[in-house]
PDB file of C-alpha atoms in Angstrom:
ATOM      1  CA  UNK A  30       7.591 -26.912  -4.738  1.00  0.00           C
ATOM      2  CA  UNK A  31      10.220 -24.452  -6.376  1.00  0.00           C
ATOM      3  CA  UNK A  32      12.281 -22.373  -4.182  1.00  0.00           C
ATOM      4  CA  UNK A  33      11.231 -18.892  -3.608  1.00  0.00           C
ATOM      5  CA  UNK A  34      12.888 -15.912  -5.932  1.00  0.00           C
ATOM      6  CA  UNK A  35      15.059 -13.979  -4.400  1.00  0.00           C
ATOM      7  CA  UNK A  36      14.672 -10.195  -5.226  1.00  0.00           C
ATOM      8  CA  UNK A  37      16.916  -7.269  -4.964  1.00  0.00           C
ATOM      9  CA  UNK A  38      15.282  -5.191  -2.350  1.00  0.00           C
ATOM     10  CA  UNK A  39      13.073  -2.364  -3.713  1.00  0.00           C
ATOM     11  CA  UNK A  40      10.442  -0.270  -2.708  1.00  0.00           C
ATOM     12  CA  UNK A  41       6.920  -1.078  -3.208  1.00  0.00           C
ATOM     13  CA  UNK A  42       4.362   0.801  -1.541  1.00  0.00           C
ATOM     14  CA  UNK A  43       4.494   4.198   0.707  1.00  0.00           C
ATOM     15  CA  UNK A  44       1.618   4.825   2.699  1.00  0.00           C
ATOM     16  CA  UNK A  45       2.070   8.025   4.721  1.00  0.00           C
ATOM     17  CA  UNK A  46       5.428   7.050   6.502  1.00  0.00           C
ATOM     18  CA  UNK A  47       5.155   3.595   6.195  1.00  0.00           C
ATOM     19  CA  UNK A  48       7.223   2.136   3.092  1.00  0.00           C
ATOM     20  CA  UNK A  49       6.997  -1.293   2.328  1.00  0.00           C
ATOM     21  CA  UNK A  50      10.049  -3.275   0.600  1.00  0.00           C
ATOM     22  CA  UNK A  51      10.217  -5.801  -0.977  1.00  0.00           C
ATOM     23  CA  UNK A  52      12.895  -8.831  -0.001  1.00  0.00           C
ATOM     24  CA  UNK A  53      11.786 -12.465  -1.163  1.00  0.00           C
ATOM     25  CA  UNK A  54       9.396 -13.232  -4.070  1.00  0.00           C
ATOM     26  CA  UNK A  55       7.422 -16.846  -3.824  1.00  0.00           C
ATOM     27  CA  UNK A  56       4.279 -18.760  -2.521  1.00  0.00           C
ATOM     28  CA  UNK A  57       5.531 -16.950   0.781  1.00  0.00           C
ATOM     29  CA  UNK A  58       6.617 -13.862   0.414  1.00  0.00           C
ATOM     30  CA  UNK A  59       8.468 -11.705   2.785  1.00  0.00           C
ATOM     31  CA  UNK A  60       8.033  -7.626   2.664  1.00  0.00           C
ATOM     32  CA  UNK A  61      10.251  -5.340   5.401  1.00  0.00           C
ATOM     33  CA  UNK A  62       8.079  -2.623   6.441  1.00  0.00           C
ATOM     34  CA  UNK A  63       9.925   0.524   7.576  1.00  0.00           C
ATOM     35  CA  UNK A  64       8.608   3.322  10.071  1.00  0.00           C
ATOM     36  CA  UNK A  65      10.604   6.634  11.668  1.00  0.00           C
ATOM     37  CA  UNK A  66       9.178   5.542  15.216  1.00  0.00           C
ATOM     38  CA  UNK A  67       8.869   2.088  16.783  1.00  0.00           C
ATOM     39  CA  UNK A  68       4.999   3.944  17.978  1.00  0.00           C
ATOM     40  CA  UNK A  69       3.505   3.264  14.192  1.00  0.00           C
ATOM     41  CA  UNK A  70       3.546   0.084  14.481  1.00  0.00           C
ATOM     42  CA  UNK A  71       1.348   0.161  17.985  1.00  0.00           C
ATOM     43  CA  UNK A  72      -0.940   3.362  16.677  1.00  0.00           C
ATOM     44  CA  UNK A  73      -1.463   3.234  13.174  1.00  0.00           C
ATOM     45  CA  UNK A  74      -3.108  -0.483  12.516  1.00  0.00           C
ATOM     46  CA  UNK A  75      -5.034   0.783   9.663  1.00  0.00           C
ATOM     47  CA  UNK A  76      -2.459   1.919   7.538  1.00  0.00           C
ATOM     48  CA  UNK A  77      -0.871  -1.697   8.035  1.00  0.00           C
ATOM     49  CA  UNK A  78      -3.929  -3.121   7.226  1.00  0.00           C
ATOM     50  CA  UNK A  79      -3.965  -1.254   3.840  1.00  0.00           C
ATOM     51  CA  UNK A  80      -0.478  -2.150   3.086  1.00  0.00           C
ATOM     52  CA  UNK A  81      -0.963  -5.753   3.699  1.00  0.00           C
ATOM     53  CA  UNK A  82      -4.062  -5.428   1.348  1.00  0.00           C
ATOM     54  CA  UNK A  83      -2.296  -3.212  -1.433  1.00  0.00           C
ATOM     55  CA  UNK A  84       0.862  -5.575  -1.523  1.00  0.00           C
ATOM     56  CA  UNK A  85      -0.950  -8.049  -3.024  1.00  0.00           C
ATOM     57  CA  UNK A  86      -2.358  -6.085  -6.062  1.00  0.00           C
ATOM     58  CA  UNK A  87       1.145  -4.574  -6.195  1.00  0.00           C
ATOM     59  CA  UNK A  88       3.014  -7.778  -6.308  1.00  0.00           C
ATOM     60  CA  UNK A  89       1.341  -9.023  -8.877  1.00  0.00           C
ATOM     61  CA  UNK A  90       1.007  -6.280 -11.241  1.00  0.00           C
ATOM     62  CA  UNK A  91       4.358  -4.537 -10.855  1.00  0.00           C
ATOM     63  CA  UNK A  92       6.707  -6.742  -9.821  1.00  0.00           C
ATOM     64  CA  UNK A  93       6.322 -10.398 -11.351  1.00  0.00           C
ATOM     65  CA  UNK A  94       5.697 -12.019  -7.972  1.00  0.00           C
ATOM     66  CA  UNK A  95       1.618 -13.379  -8.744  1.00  0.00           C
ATOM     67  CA  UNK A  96       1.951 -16.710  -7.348  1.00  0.00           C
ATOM     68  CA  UNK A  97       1.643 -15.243  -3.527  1.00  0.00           C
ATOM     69  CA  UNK A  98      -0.116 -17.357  -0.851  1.00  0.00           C
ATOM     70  CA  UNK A  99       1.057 -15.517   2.092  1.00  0.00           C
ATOM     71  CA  UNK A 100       3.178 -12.452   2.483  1.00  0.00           C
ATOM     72  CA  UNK A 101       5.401 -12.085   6.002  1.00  0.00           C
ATOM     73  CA  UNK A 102       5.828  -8.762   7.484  1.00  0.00           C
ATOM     74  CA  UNK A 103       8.357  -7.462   9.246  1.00  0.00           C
ATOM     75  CA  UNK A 104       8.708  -3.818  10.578  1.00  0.00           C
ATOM     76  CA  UNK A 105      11.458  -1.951  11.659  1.00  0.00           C
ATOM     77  CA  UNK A 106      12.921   1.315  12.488  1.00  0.00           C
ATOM     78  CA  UNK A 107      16.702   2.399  12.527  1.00  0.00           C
ATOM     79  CA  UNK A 108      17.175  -1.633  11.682  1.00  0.00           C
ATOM     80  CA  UNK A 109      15.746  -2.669  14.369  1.00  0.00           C
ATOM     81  CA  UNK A 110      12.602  -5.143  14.762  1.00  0.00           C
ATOM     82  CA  UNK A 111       9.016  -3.905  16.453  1.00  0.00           C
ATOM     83  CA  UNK A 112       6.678  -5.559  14.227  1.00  0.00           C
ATOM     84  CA  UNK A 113       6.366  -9.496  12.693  1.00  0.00           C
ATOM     85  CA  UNK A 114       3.166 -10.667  11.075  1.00  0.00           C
ATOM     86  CA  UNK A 115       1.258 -12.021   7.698  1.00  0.00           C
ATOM     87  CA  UNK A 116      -1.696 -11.773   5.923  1.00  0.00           C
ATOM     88  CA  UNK A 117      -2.844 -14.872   4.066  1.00  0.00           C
ATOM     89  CA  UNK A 118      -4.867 -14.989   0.682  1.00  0.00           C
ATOM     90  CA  UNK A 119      -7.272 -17.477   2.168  1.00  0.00           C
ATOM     91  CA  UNK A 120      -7.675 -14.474   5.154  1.00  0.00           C
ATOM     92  CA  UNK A 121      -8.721 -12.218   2.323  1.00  0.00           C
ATOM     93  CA  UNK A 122      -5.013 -10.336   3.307  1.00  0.00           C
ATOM     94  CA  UNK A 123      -6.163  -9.519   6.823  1.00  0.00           C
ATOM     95  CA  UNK A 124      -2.915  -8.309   8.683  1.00  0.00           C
ATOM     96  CA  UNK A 125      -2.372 -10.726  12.135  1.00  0.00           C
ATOM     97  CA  UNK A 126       0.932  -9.708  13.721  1.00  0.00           C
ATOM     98  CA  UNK A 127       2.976  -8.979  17.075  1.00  0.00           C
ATOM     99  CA  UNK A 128       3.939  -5.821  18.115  1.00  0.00           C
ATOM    100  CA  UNK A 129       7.381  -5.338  20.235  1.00  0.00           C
ATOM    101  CA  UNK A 130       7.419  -2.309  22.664  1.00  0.00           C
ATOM    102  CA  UNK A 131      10.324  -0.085  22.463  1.00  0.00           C
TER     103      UNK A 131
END
């Protein structure tokens, strides 16, 4: 198994004020979602949902990274963590994560 790519961080995908960036390229791919409030991550499932879908088309198609099995999500506000999860190609990208209260 080759080790995963390492990109330089870059945005992806916006989705109102979600913005998803992206920070390792491989089989398992990791993506840093940012939010202004820690409350986004707790309220607005759907519009994780749609960026877990979306990364996948986006990954492939804009930047190189087509051999994705499972992307890791991590969200964050002012640096700091309130949201870990993936979404699996075998899932059909379905978005299962954790949510850390402020």
């Amino acid at each position: 198994m080759a080790s995963p790519a390492f990109a330089t961080e870059r945005l992806l995908v916006r989705r109102n004020a979600l913005e998803a960036y992206l920070l390792v390229c491989g089989p398992v791919t990791t993506i840093e979602i940012r939010a202004p409030s820690p409350e986004y991550f707790s309220t607005n499932i759907a519009d994780l949902n749609y960026l877990a879908r979306k990364l996948n088309l986006v990954l492939g198609v804009n930047a190189g990274c087509s051999q994705v099995e499972t992307i890791v999500l991590t969200g964050r506000v002012s640096n700091r963590l309130y949201f870990a999860g993936a979404a699996k190609r075998v899932d059909n990208w379905r978005l299962r994560g954790l949510y850390a209260s402020p």
